[in-house]
């Protein structure tokens, strides 16, 4: 059973118990282009109490650098080294886990942010934003030359997805022996400013279906993302809390990593999903309406 | 256990036992652009013995009329009313099963052949080959107006698939109450002249994944296709044989319809899949190397 936070003491205890605060962004700090009320004050409270603040996002269309622009635009303090994205996690997975040899390349279905993270990790790639592959012209294998150096296909959210990219990726995954199949994240939908659109999981779905094979996913809830954070920052999982709005990504991610979890109701999850007659099997430790609720600890003093 | 046909008597008995012969096309009559040896002679034998000949294809990119062009090009006798395609089956499903009111429309992810079949059944549609939706420009809901008359989304193989089409279809399926989700067929791959490419099932996969919902499929192995044939032609299922190269579409389709089934090995299925240590649970009644083997009944006389 989740603890529903309500009194000033509930929130004060949270501040006492956790030194590292990991946040999902969309649905927690903002919704589309709208900042959620009280978020700036709550982050100020945490920083003033010397809490470590980390932002963990499955958004794979932006690099950490350009994702910081979103914080700046909304007036939320954040530093690039506090931001961990699923595109970065894929790049680190390729460089550190698979240890892709320098002579090998990656075929990208994804956008500039994913390419930027690959470039920063020194990984060569083709596809992605290359105009040659961003086309609706008919694709034929008669004009295709298999590049034997492609050793992995990485899929992120790509609003330029098309049959040429899918067909090329399919060739590499079926014809280059041992070719890795990686997805930045498996979110079924993407919360745009004006409503839900198909998410990164929908972009890798055609390959998943055609191949009858699932990709390795580096975004939440996979622990690959937490491994990236661990490689860069020291923190005690027992004194770390993950705050998110999605049970099957954020909360499960926290639980997979042995972290405490706090669900906020400003995003995709309705309270009925945890208290209703058919509750989710994923039960967060704590629940609160909005991150802004934490302001009560200052008001109460 | 399947019967492996070999002697002239085996093939003669087949000719005696079945009056209606249903054929899958790619992998049975031809492979890509290459006619399989003996096919013309075998069809001549069947026709000369007054057998009913029916062609049942999951190809949804061509209408029956334009699919006949493929037969003509390869010198195989066929008549439009002998050809049944999955695009036609989707159109008939909409007009005869769902009985789509004349005031309602369909959003199409698919190509000209699917549009042609919808048009012939008098079904209004948007999307498809409309240049406005065949674009890689960013899609935003801010510029999108939901058409309340869209009552179904139909997905076929579409080499012009893109994020705008997927996003629009997703809106209709999530925001227009009761909107039907139909796939012409669920083939994971498509056998192009130079090798396998992602199939129609890969085109509907993003929506399937984003929605967490499966489409109604009108192609083989679904019985919708056989219902279409039944509506147009009289035949006795007990004296009908389905000939195909795919176990999970052609052979299953025949079995679902109570037909006898003959597997040929000129397409996707390797003999080891039925005789090897891990045989498929889908067991055809008969197996022969190639359709051309049936020529032996004439030579033997």
Coordinates of C-alpha atoms in Angstrom, one line a residue:
Chain A
X1 CA 0.0 0.0 0.0
X2 CA 1.3 3.4 -0.9
X3 CA 1.6 6.1 1.8
X4 CA -0.5 9.1 0.8
X5 CA 1.5 12.2 1.9
X6 CA -0.5 15.0 3.4
X7 CA 0.8 16.6 6.6
X8 CA 3.8 18.9 6.8
X9 CA 5.5 16.1 8.9
X10 CA 5.1 13.6 6.0
X11 CA 7.0 15.9 3.7
X12 CA 9.6 16.8 6.3
X13 CA 10.3 13.1 6.9
X14 CA 10.9 12.6 3.2
X15 CA 13.4 15.4 3.2
X16 CA 15.2 13.9 6.2
X17 CA 15.2 10.3 4.7
X18 CA 16.5 11.0 1.2
X19 CA 19.7 12.7 0.1
X20 CA 19.4 12.1 -3.6
X21 CA 16.3 13.1 -5.5
X22 CA 15.8 11.8 -9.0
X23 CA 13.1 13.3 -11.1
X24 CA 11.3 12.4 -14.3
X25 CA 10.6 15.7 -16.1
X26 CA 7.4 15.6 -18.3
X27 CA 4.4 15.2 -16.1
X28 CA 6.4 16.0 -12.9
X29 CA 8.2 19.3 -13.5
X30 CA 6.1 20.4 -16.5
X31 CA 3.3 19.3 -18.8
X32 CA 4.3 20.0 -22.4
X33 CA 5.3 23.7 -22.3
X34 CA 3.6 24.5 -18.9
X35 CA 5.6 24.6 -15.7
X36 CA 3.8 22.8 -12.8
X37 CA 3.1 25.2 -10.0
X38 CA 5.6 25.2 -7.1
X39 CA 8.3 23.2 -8.9
X40 CA 10.9 26.0 -8.8
X41 CA 10.4 26.6 -5.1
X42 CA 10.6 22.8 -4.3
X43 CA 13.9 22.5 -6.2
X44 CA 15.2 25.5 -4.4
X45 CA 14.3 23.9 -1.1
X46 CA 16.1 20.7 -2.0
X47 CA 19.2 22.6 -3.3
X48 CA 19.3 24.8 -0.2
X49 CA 19.3 21.6 2.0
X50 CA 22.2 20.2 -0.1
X51 CA 20.2 17.4 -1.7
X52 CA 21.6 15.9 -4.9
X53 CA 19.2 16.6 -7.7
X54 CA 19.1 14.4 -10.8
X55 CA 16.8 14.5 -13.8
X56 CA 16.2 11.2 -15.6
X57 CA 14.2 11.5 -18.9
X58 CA 13.2 9.0 -21.6
X59 CA 13.1 11.8 -24.1
X60 CA 15.6 10.7 -26.8
X61 CA 15.0 13.4 -29.4
X62 CA 17.2 15.9 -27.5
X63 CA 20.7 15.6 -26.2
X64 CA 21.3 16.5 -22.5
X65 CA 22.7 19.9 -23.7
X66 CA 19.7 20.8 -25.7
X67 CA 17.3 19.3 -23.1
X68 CA 18.8 21.8 -20.6
X69 CA 17.3 24.5 -22.9
X70 CA 13.9 23.3 -21.9
X71 CA 14.8 23.9 -18.2
X72 CA 16.2 27.3 -19.0
X73 CA 13.1 28.3 -21.1
X74 CA 10.8 27.4 -18.2
X75 CA 13.1 29.1 -15.6
X76 CA 14.1 25.8 -13.8
X77 CA 17.7 25.6 -12.5
X78 CA 19.5 22.6 -13.9
X79 CA 23.0 21.6 -15.0
X80 CA 23.9 19.4 -17.9
X81 CA 25.7 16.9 -15.6
X82 CA 22.4 16.5 -13.6
X83 CA 20.5 15.4 -16.7
X84 CA 20.4 11.8 -17.9
X85 CA 18.5 11.0 -21.1
X86 CA 17.7 7.7 -22.8
X87 CA 19.7 8.7 -25.9
X88 CA 22.7 9.3 -23.7
X89 CA 22.1 5.9 -22.0
X90 CA 22.0 4.2 -25.4
X91 CA 25.3 5.8 -26.4
X92 CA 26.9 4.8 -23.1
X93 CA 25.5 1.3 -23.5
X94 CA 27.2 1.1 -26.9
X95 CA 30.5 2.5 -25.8
X96 CA 30.8 0.9 -22.3
X97 CA 28.7 -2.3 -22.2
X98 CA 28.9 -3.6 -25.8
X99 CA 32.3 -1.8 -26.2
X100 CA 31.6 -1.3 -29.9
X101 CA 35.0 -1.4 -31.8
X102 CA 36.0 1.9 -33.4
X103 CA 35.9 0.3 -36.8
X104 CA 32.1 -0.4 -36.4
X105 CA 29.1 1.8 -37.0
X106 CA 25.6 2.2 -35.8
X107 CA 22.5 2.6 -38.0
X108 CA 20.2 5.3 -36.4
X109 CA 16.5 5.6 -36.5
X110 CA 16.2 8.8 -34.5
X111 CA 16.8 12.5 -34.3
X112 CA 19.6 15.0 -33.8
X113 CA 19.7 14.5 -30.0
X114 CA 20.5 10.8 -30.3
X115 CA 23.2 11.6 -33.0
X116 CA 24.7 14.2 -30.7
X117 CA 25.1 11.8 -27.8
X118 CA 26.6 9.1 -30.1
X119 CA 29.0 11.7 -31.4
X120 CA 30.1 12.6 -27.9
X121 CA 30.8 9.0 -27.1
X122 CA 32.8 8.7 -30.3
X123 CA 30.5 6.3 -32.0
X124 CA 30.3 6.4 -35.8
X125 CA 26.8 6.2 -37.3
X126 CA 24.7 6.5 -40.5
X127 CA 21.0 7.1 -41.1
X128 CA 19.3 9.4 -38.5
X129 CA 19.0 12.9 -39.9
X130 CA 20.9 12.1 -43.2
X131 CA 18.7 13.6 -45.9
X132 CA 19.4 10.5 -48.1
X133 CA 17.4 8.4 -45.6
X134 CA 14.8 11.0 -44.9
X135 CA 12.7 10.3 -47.9
X136 CA 9.4 8.9 -49.0
X137 CA 10.8 7.7 -52.3
X138 CA 10.2 4.0 -52.9
X139 CA 12.9 1.8 -51.3
X140 CA 14.3 -1.1 -53.3
X141 CA 17.0 -3.6 -52.4
X142 CA 18.3 -3.4 -56.0
X143 CA 19.8 0.0 -55.1
X144 CA 20.9 -0.9 -51.6
X145 CA 24.5 -1.9 -50.6
X146 CA 24.8 -3.6 -47.2
X147 CA 27.4 -1.9 -45.1
X148 CA 29.2 -4.8 -43.3
X149 CA 30.5 -2.4 -40.6
X150 CA 27.0 -1.7 -39.2
X151 CA 27.1 -3.7 -35.9
X152 CA 24.0 -2.1 -34.2
X153 CA 20.7 -0.5 -34.9
X154 CA 19.6 2.1 -32.4
X155 CA 15.9 3.3 -32.4
X156 CA 14.6 6.4 -30.7
X157 CA 11.6 8.6 -31.2
X158 CA 11.9 9.7 -34.8
X159 CA 9.3 11.9 -36.4
X160 CA 11.1 11.4 -39.7
X161 CA 10.6 7.6 -39.6
X162 CA 9.9 6.1 -43.0
X163 CA 10.0 2.8 -45.0
X164 CA 13.6 3.4 -46.2
X165 CA 14.9 3.7 -42.6
X166 CA 12.9 0.7 -41.5
X167 CA 14.0 -1.4 -44.5
X168 CA 17.6 -0.6 -44.1
X169 CA 17.5 -1.3 -40.3
X170 CA 15.7 -4.6 -41.1
X171 CA 18.5 -5.6 -43.6
X172 CA 21.3 -4.9 -41.0
X173 CA 19.4 -6.8 -38.3
X174 CA 18.8 -9.8 -40.5
X175 CA 21.9 -9.9 -42.6
X176 CA 24.8 -8.6 -40.5
X177 CA 25.5 -11.4 -38.1
X178 CA 25.2 -10.5 -34.4
X179 CA 23.9 -7.0 -35.1
X180 CA 22.6 -5.4 -31.9
X181 CA 19.1 -4.1 -31.7
X182 CA 18.8 -1.2 -29.2
X183 CA 15.8 1.1 -28.3
X184 CA 16.4 4.3 -26.4
X185 CA 13.1 3.7 -24.6
X186 CA 9.8 1.8 -25.0
X187 CA 7.2 4.5 -24.1
X188 CA 4.1 3.7 -26.1
X189 CA 3.1 7.4 -26.3
X190 CA 4.8 10.8 -26.2
X191 CA 3.1 13.7 -24.4
X192 CA 3.3 16.6 -26.8
X193 CA 2.1 20.1 -25.8
X194 CA -1.3 19.4 -27.3
X195 CA -1.8 15.8 -26.5
X196 CA -0.5 12.3 -26.9
X197 CA 1.3 11.1 -30.0
X198 CA 2.9 7.7 -30.8
X199 CA 6.1 7.3 -28.7
X200 CA 9.5 5.8 -29.2
X201 CA 8.2 2.3 -28.6
X202 CA 5.9 2.8 -31.6
X203 CA 9.0 3.7 -33.7
X204 CA 10.8 0.4 -33.0
X205 CA 7.6 -1.6 -33.1
X206 CA 7.7 -2.3 -36.9
X207 CA 11.2 -3.9 -36.5
X208 CA 10.2 -5.7 -33.4
X209 CA 7.2 -7.1 -35.3
X210 CA 9.1 -7.9 -38.6
X211 CA 12.0 -9.6 -36.7
X212 CA 10.0 -11.3 -34.0
X213 CA 12.6 -10.0 -31.6
X214 CA 12.7 -7.4 -28.9
X215 CA 15.3 -4.7 -28.6
X216 CA 17.5 -4.0 -25.6
X217 CA 16.0 -1.0 -24.1
X218 CA 18.2 1.6 -22.3
X219 CA 15.5 4.0 -21.0
X220 CA 13.4 3.7 -17.9
X221 CA 12.4 1.2 -16.5
X222 CA 15.6 -0.5 -17.6
X223 CA 18.5 -0.4 -15.2
X224 CA 20.9 0.7 -18.0
X225 CA 19.9 4.3 -17.3
X226 CA 20.7 3.9 -13.5
X227 CA 24.0 2.3 -14.4
X228 CA 24.8 5.5 -16.4
X229 CA 24.0 7.7 -13.4
X230 CA 26.0 5.4 -11.1
X231 CA 29.0 5.7 -13.4
X232 CA 29.0 9.5 -13.0
X233 CA 27.6 10.2 -9.5
X234 CA 28.0 8.7 -6.0
X235 CA 24.7 8.1 -4.3
X236 CA 23.3 5.6 -1.7
X237 CA 20.3 3.9 -3.3
X238 CA 18.8 3.5 0.2
X239 CA 18.8 7.3 0.6
X240 CA 17.6 8.0 -2.9
X241 CA 14.0 8.7 -4.0
X242 CA 12.7 8.5 -7.6
X243 CA 9.8 10.8 -8.4
X244 CA 7.7 10.2 -11.5
X245 CA 4.2 10.2 -13.1
X246 CA 4.3 6.8 -14.9
X247 CA 4.0 3.5 -13.0
X248 CA 5.5 1.3 -15.7
X249 CA 8.5 3.5 -16.4
X250 CA 9.4 5.9 -13.5
X251 CA 8.1 3.9 -10.5
X252 CA 9.3 0.6 -11.9
X253 CA 12.7 2.1 -12.7
X254 CA 13.0 3.2 -9.1
X255 CA 12.0 -0.2 -7.8
X256 CA 14.3 -2.0 -10.2
X257 CA 17.2 0.1 -8.8
X258 CA 16.3 -0.4 -5.1
X259 CA 15.2 3.3 -4.7
X260 CA 12.2 4.7 -2.8
X261 CA 9.5 5.9 -5.2
X262 CA 7.1 8.8 -5.1
X263 CA 4.2 9.0 -7.6
X264 CA 2.8 12.4 -8.5
X265 CA -0.6 12.8 -10.2
X266 CA 0.2 15.7 -12.5
X267 CA 1.0 13.4 -15.5
X268 CA -0.3 10.2 -17.0
X269 CA -1.4 8.3 -13.9
X270 CA -4.9 8.7 -12.4
X271 CA -5.2 8.1 -8.7
X272 CA -7.8 5.4 -9.5
X273 CA -5.0 3.3 -11.0
X274 CA -3.5 2.7 -7.6
X275 CA -6.6 3.0 -5.3
X276 CA -9.3 1.7 -7.6
X277 CA -10.8 -1.8 -7.8
X278 CA -8.2 -3.0 -10.3
X279 CA -5.0 -1.5 -8.9
X280 CA -1.7 -1.7 -10.8
X281 CA 0.7 -4.3 -9.5
X282 CA 3.3 -1.5 -9.5
X283 CA 2.9 0.2 -6.1
X284 CA 4.9 3.3 -5.3
X285 CA 6.0 3.9 -1.8
X286 CA 4.6 7.4 -1.6
X287 CA 1.9 9.3 -3.5
X288 CA 1.2 13.1 -3.6
X289 CA -0.9 15.2 -5.8
X290 CA 1.9 17.4 -7.2
X291 CA 5.6 18.0 -6.6
X292 CA 4.5 21.5 -5.5
X293 CA 3.0 19.9 -2.3
X294 CA 6.5 19.8 -0.9
X295 CA 6.4 23.6 -0.4
X296 CA 4.5 22.9 2.8
X297 CA 7.7 22.1 4.7
X298 CA 8.8 25.8 4.4
X299 CA 5.4 27.3 5.1
X300 CA 5.1 25.1 8.2
X301 CA 8.3 26.5 9.6
Chain B
X1 CA 1.6 -36.1 -40.2
X2 CA 1.6 -34.6 -43.7
X3 CA 1.5 -36.8 -46.8
X4 CA 4.6 -36.2 -49.0
X5 CA 3.3 -36.5 -52.6
X6 CA 5.6 -38.3 -55.0
X7 CA 4.0 -40.9 -57.3
X8 CA 1.8 -40.0 -60.3
X9 CA -1.1 -41.7 -58.4
X10 CA -0.6 -39.3 -55.5
X11 CA -1.2 -36.3 -57.7
X12 CA -4.0 -38.0 -59.7
X13 CA -5.9 -38.7 -56.5
X14 CA -5.6 -35.0 -55.6
X15 CA -7.1 -34.0 -58.9
X16 CA -9.9 -36.5 -58.3
X17 CA -10.6 -35.4 -54.7
X18 CA -10.7 -31.6 -55.1
X19 CA -12.9 -29.4 -57.4
X20 CA -11.8 -26.0 -56.2
X21 CA -8.2 -25.1 -56.1
X22 CA -7.2 -22.0 -54.1
X23 CA -3.7 -20.6 -54.6
X24 CA -1.5 -18.2 -52.7
X25 CA 0.6 -16.4 -55.4
X26 CA 4.0 -15.2 -54.2
X27 CA 6.1 -18.3 -53.4
X28 CA 3.7 -20.6 -55.1
X29 CA 3.1 -19.3 -58.7
X30 CA 6.1 -17.0 -58.7
X31 CA 9.0 -15.7 -56.6
X32 CA 9.2 -11.9 -56.9
X33 CA 9.4 -11.4 -60.7
X34 CA 10.3 -15.0 -61.6
X35 CA 7.6 -17.5 -62.7
X36 CA 8.0 -20.9 -61.0
X37 CA 8.6 -23.7 -63.6
X38 CA 5.6 -25.6 -64.6
X39 CA 3.0 -23.3 -63.2
X40 CA 1.3 -22.4 -66.5
X41 CA 1.0 -26.1 -67.5
X42 CA -0.4 -27.1 -64.1
X43 CA -3.1 -24.3 -64.2
X44 CA -3.9 -25.5 -67.8
X45 CA -4.3 -29.0 -66.6
X46 CA -6.7 -27.8 -63.8
X47 CA -8.7 -25.6 -66.2
X48 CA -8.9 -28.4 -68.8
X49 CA -10.4 -30.7 -66.1
X50 CA -13.0 -28.0 -65.2
X51 CA -11.5 -27.2 -61.8
X52 CA -12.4 -23.9 -60.2
X53 CA -9.3 -21.8 -59.8
X54 CA -9.1 -19.0 -57.2
X55 CA -6.1 -16.8 -56.2
X56 CA -6.0 -15.6 -52.7
X57 CA -3.3 -13.0 -51.9
X58 CA -2.4 -10.9 -48.8
X59 CA -0.9 -8.3 -51.1
X60 CA -2.8 -5.2 -50.3
X61 CA -0.8 -2.7 -52.3
X62 CA -2.5 -3.7 -55.5
X63 CA -6.2 -3.8 -56.3
X64 CA -7.5 -7.1 -57.9
X65 CA -7.5 -5.3 -61.3
X66 CA -3.9 -4.2 -61.1
X67 CA -2.8 -7.5 -59.5
X68 CA -4.1 -9.2 -62.7
X69 CA -1.4 -7.3 -64.5
X70 CA 1.2 -9.4 -62.6
X71 CA -0.4 -12.6 -64.0
X72 CA -0.5 -11.1 -67.5
X73 CA 3.2 -10.0 -67.3
X74 CA 4.3 -13.5 -66.3
X75 CA 2.0 -15.2 -68.9
X76 CA -0.3 -16.8 -66.3
X77 CA -4.0 -17.0 -67.2
X78 CA -6.2 -15.4 -64.6
X79 CA -9.4 -13.4 -64.4
X80 CA -10.2 -10.5 -62.1
X81 CA -13.1 -12.4 -60.5
X82 CA -10.8 -15.3 -59.6
X83 CA -8.5 -13.0 -57.6
X84 CA -9.1 -12.2 -53.9
X85 CA -6.8 -9.7 -52.2
X86 CA -6.6 -8.6 -48.6
X87 CA -7.3 -4.9 -49.6
X88 CA -10.6 -6.2 -51.2
X89 CA -11.3 -8.2 -48.1
X90 CA -10.9 -5.1 -45.9
X91 CA -13.2 -3.1 -48.2
X92 CA -15.9 -5.8 -48.1
X93 CA -15.5 -6.1 -44.3
X94 CA -16.2 -2.4 -44.0
X95 CA -19.2 -2.4 -46.4
X96 CA -20.8 -5.8 -45.5
X97 CA -19.8 -6.7 -42.0
X98 CA -19.4 -3.3 -40.2
X99 CA -21.9 -1.8 -42.7
X100 CA -20.2 1.6 -42.5
X101 CA -22.9 4.3 -42.9
X102 CA -22.5 6.4 -46.1
X103 CA -21.9 9.5 -44.0
X104 CA -18.8 8.0 -42.4
X105 CA -15.2 7.8 -43.6
X106 CA -12.1 5.7 -43.3
X107 CA -8.6 6.9 -42.6
X108 CA -6.2 5.0 -44.8
X109 CA -2.6 4.0 -44.1
X110 CA -2.0 2.2 -47.4
X111 CA -1.4 2.5 -51.1
X112 CA -3.4 3.0 -54.3
X113 CA -4.6 -0.6 -54.5
X114 CA -6.4 -0.3 -51.1
X115 CA -7.9 3.0 -52.1
X116 CA -9.2 1.5 -55.4
X117 CA -10.9 -1.4 -53.6
X118 CA -12.5 1.1 -51.0
X119 CA -13.7 3.2 -53.9
X120 CA -15.3 0.2 -55.7
X121 CA -17.2 -0.6 -52.5
X122 CA -18.4 3.0 -52.2
X123 CA -16.4 3.8 -49.1
X124 CA -15.2 7.4 -48.6
X125 CA -11.7 7.8 -47.2
X126 CA -8.9 10.3 -46.4
X127 CA -5.1 9.8 -45.9
X128 CA -3.6 7.1 -48.1
X129 CA -1.9 8.6 -51.2
X130 CA -3.1 12.1 -50.4
X131 CA 0.1 14.3 -50.9
X132 CA -0.9 16.3 -47.7
X133 CA -0.3 13.2 -45.6
X134 CA 2.7 11.9 -47.5
X135 CA 5.2 14.2 -45.9
X136 CA 8.1 14.1 -43.5
X137 CA 7.3 17.6 -42.2
X138 CA 7.0 17.7 -38.4
X139 CA 3.4 16.8 -37.2
X140 CA 1.8 18.9 -34.5
X141 CA -1.6 18.6 -33.0
X142 CA -1.9 22.4 -33.0
X143 CA -2.5 22.2 -36.8
X144 CA -4.7 19.2 -36.7
X145 CA -8.5 19.1 -36.8
X146 CA -10.1 15.9 -35.8
X147 CA -12.6 14.8 -38.4
X148 CA -15.6 13.4 -36.4
X149 CA -16.8 11.3 -39.5
X150 CA -13.8 9.0 -39.5
X151 CA -15.2 5.8 -38.1
X152 CA -12.4 3.4 -39.0
X153 CA -8.6 3.3 -39.6
X154 CA -7.5 0.7 -42.3
X155 CA -3.8 -0.2 -42.4
X156 CA -2.1 -2.0 -45.3
X157 CA 1.4 -2.2 -46.5
X158 CA 2.4 1.4 -47.1
X159 CA 5.9 2.3 -48.3
X160 CA 4.9 6.0 -47.7
X161 CA 4.2 5.4 -44.0
X162 CA 5.3 8.3 -41.9
X163 CA 4.8 10.0 -38.5
X164 CA 2.0 12.2 -39.8
X165 CA -0.1 9.3 -40.9
X166 CA 0.6 7.3 -37.7
X167 CA -0.2 10.3 -35.5
X168 CA -3.5 11.1 -37.4
X169 CA -4.6 7.4 -37.2
X170 CA -3.7 7.4 -33.5
X171 CA -5.9 10.5 -32.9
X172 CA -8.9 8.8 -34.6
X173 CA -8.4 5.6 -32.8
X174 CA -8.1 7.3 -29.4
X175 CA -10.5 10.2 -29.8
X176 CA -13.3 9.1 -32.1
X177 CA -15.4 6.8 -30.0
X178 CA -15.8 3.3 -31.4
X179 CA -13.4 3.9 -34.3
X180 CA -12.6 0.5 -35.9
X181 CA -9.0 -0.6 -36.3
X182 CA -8.5 -2.9 -39.3
X183 CA -5.4 -4.3 -40.9
X184 CA -5.5 -5.8 -44.4
X185 CA -3.1 -8.5 -43.2
X186 CA -0.5 -9.2 -40.6
X187 CA 2.4 -10.6 -42.6
X188 CA 5.6 -9.7 -40.8
X189 CA 7.7 -9.5 -44.0
X190 CA 7.1 -8.8 -47.7
X191 CA 9.0 -10.8 -50.3
X192 CA 10.3 -8.2 -52.7
X193 CA 12.1 -9.3 -55.9
X194 CA 15.5 -8.8 -54.2
X195 CA 14.7 -10.1 -50.7
X196 CA 12.5 -9.6 -47.6
X197 CA 11.3 -6.2 -46.5
X198 CA 9.1 -5.2 -43.5
X199 CA 5.5 -6.4 -44.3
X200 CA 2.0 -5.0 -43.7
X201 CA 2.1 -6.2 -40.1
X202 CA 5.1 -4.0 -39.5
X203 CA 3.1 -1.0 -40.8
X204 CA 0.2 -1.4 -38.3
X205 CA 2.7 -2.4 -35.5
X206 CA 3.3 1.2 -34.3
X207 CA -0.5 1.8 -33.7
X208 CA -0.9 -1.7 -32.2
X209 CA 2.0 -0.8 -29.8
X210 CA 0.8 2.8 -29.0
X211 CA -2.8 1.7 -28.5
X212 CA -2.1 -1.6 -26.7
X213 CA -4.8 -3.0 -29.0
X214 CA -4.8 -5.4 -31.9
X215 CA -6.5 -4.7 -35.3
X216 CA -9.1 -6.8 -36.9
X217 CA -7.2 -8.5 -39.7
X218 CA -9.0 -9.3 -42.9
X219 CA -6.1 -11.2 -44.7
X220 CA -5.0 -14.8 -44.4
X221 CA -5.2 -16.6 -42.0
X222 CA -8.4 -14.8 -41.0
X223 CA -11.6 -16.3 -42.3
X224 CA -12.8 -12.8 -43.5
X225 CA -11.0 -13.5 -46.7
X226 CA -12.8 -16.8 -47.2
X227 CA -16.1 -15.1 -46.4
X228 CA -15.4 -12.8 -49.3
X229 CA -14.8 -15.8 -51.6
X230 CA -18.0 -17.5 -50.3
X231 CA -20.0 -14.4 -51.0
X232 CA -19.0 -14.5 -54.7
X233 CA -18.4 -18.2 -55.6
X234 CA -20.1 -21.5 -54.8
X235 CA -17.7 -24.2 -53.6
X236 CA -17.8 -27.2 -51.3
X237 CA -15.1 -26.7 -48.6
X238 CA -14.7 -30.5 -48.4
X239 CA -13.7 -30.6 -52.1
X240 CA -11.5 -27.6 -51.9
X241 CA -7.7 -27.5 -51.5
X242 CA -5.6 -24.5 -50.4
X243 CA -2.1 -24.4 -51.8
X244 CA 0.5 -22.1 -50.1
X245 CA 4.1 -21.6 -49.0
X246 CA 3.5 -20.1 -45.5
X247 CA 2.3 -22.3 -42.6
X248 CA 1.0 -19.4 -40.4
X249 CA -1.0 -17.7 -43.2
X250 CA -1.9 -20.0 -46.1
X251 CA -2.0 -23.4 -44.4
X252 CA -3.7 -22.0 -41.3
X253 CA -6.2 -20.1 -43.5
X254 CA -7.1 -23.4 -45.3
X255 CA -7.5 -25.2 -41.9
X256 CA -9.6 -22.4 -40.4
X257 CA -11.9 -22.7 -43.4
X258 CA -12.1 -26.5 -43.3
X259 CA -10.2 -26.9 -46.5
X260 CA -7.6 -29.5 -47.4
X261 CA -4.1 -27.9 -47.5
X262 CA -1.0 -28.4 -49.7
X263 CA 2.3 -26.9 -48.7
X264 CA 4.8 -26.1 -51.5
X265 CA 8.5 -25.5 -50.7
X266 CA 9.2 -22.9 -53.3
X267 CA 8.6 -20.0 -50.9
X268 CA 9.3 -19.1 -47.3
X269 CA 8.9 -22.5 -45.6
X270 CA 11.9 -24.9 -45.4
X271 CA 11.0 -28.6 -45.2
X272 CA 12.8 -28.9 -41.9
X273 CA 10.0 -26.8 -40.4
X274 CA 7.6 -29.7 -40.8
X275 CA 9.9 -32.7 -40.6
X276 CA 12.7 -31.4 -38.3
X277 CA 13.1 -31.9 -34.5
X278 CA 10.9 -28.9 -33.7
X279 CA 8.1 -29.1 -36.2
X280 CA 5.5 -26.4 -36.5
X281 CA 2.2 -27.1 -34.8
X282 CA 0.5 -26.2 -38.2
X283 CA 0.6 -29.4 -40.2
X284 CA -0.5 -29.3 -43.8
X285 CA -2.4 -32.3 -45.2
X286 CA 0.0 -32.6 -48.2
X287 CA 3.5 -31.4 -49.1
X288 CA 5.2 -31.2 -52.5
X289 CA 8.4 -29.6 -53.6
X290 CA 6.8 -27.3 -56.2
X291 CA 3.4 -26.8 -57.8
X292 CA 5.1 -27.9 -61.1
X293 CA 5.3 -31.4 -59.7
X294 CA 1.6 -31.8 -60.6
X295 CA 2.6 -32.0 -64.3
X296 CA 3.4 -35.6 -63.7
X297 CA -0.3 -36.6 -64.0
X298 CA -0.2 -35.7 -67.7
X299 CA 3.2 -37.3 -68.4
X300 CA 2.0 -40.5 -66.7
X301 CA -0.9 -40.9 -69.1

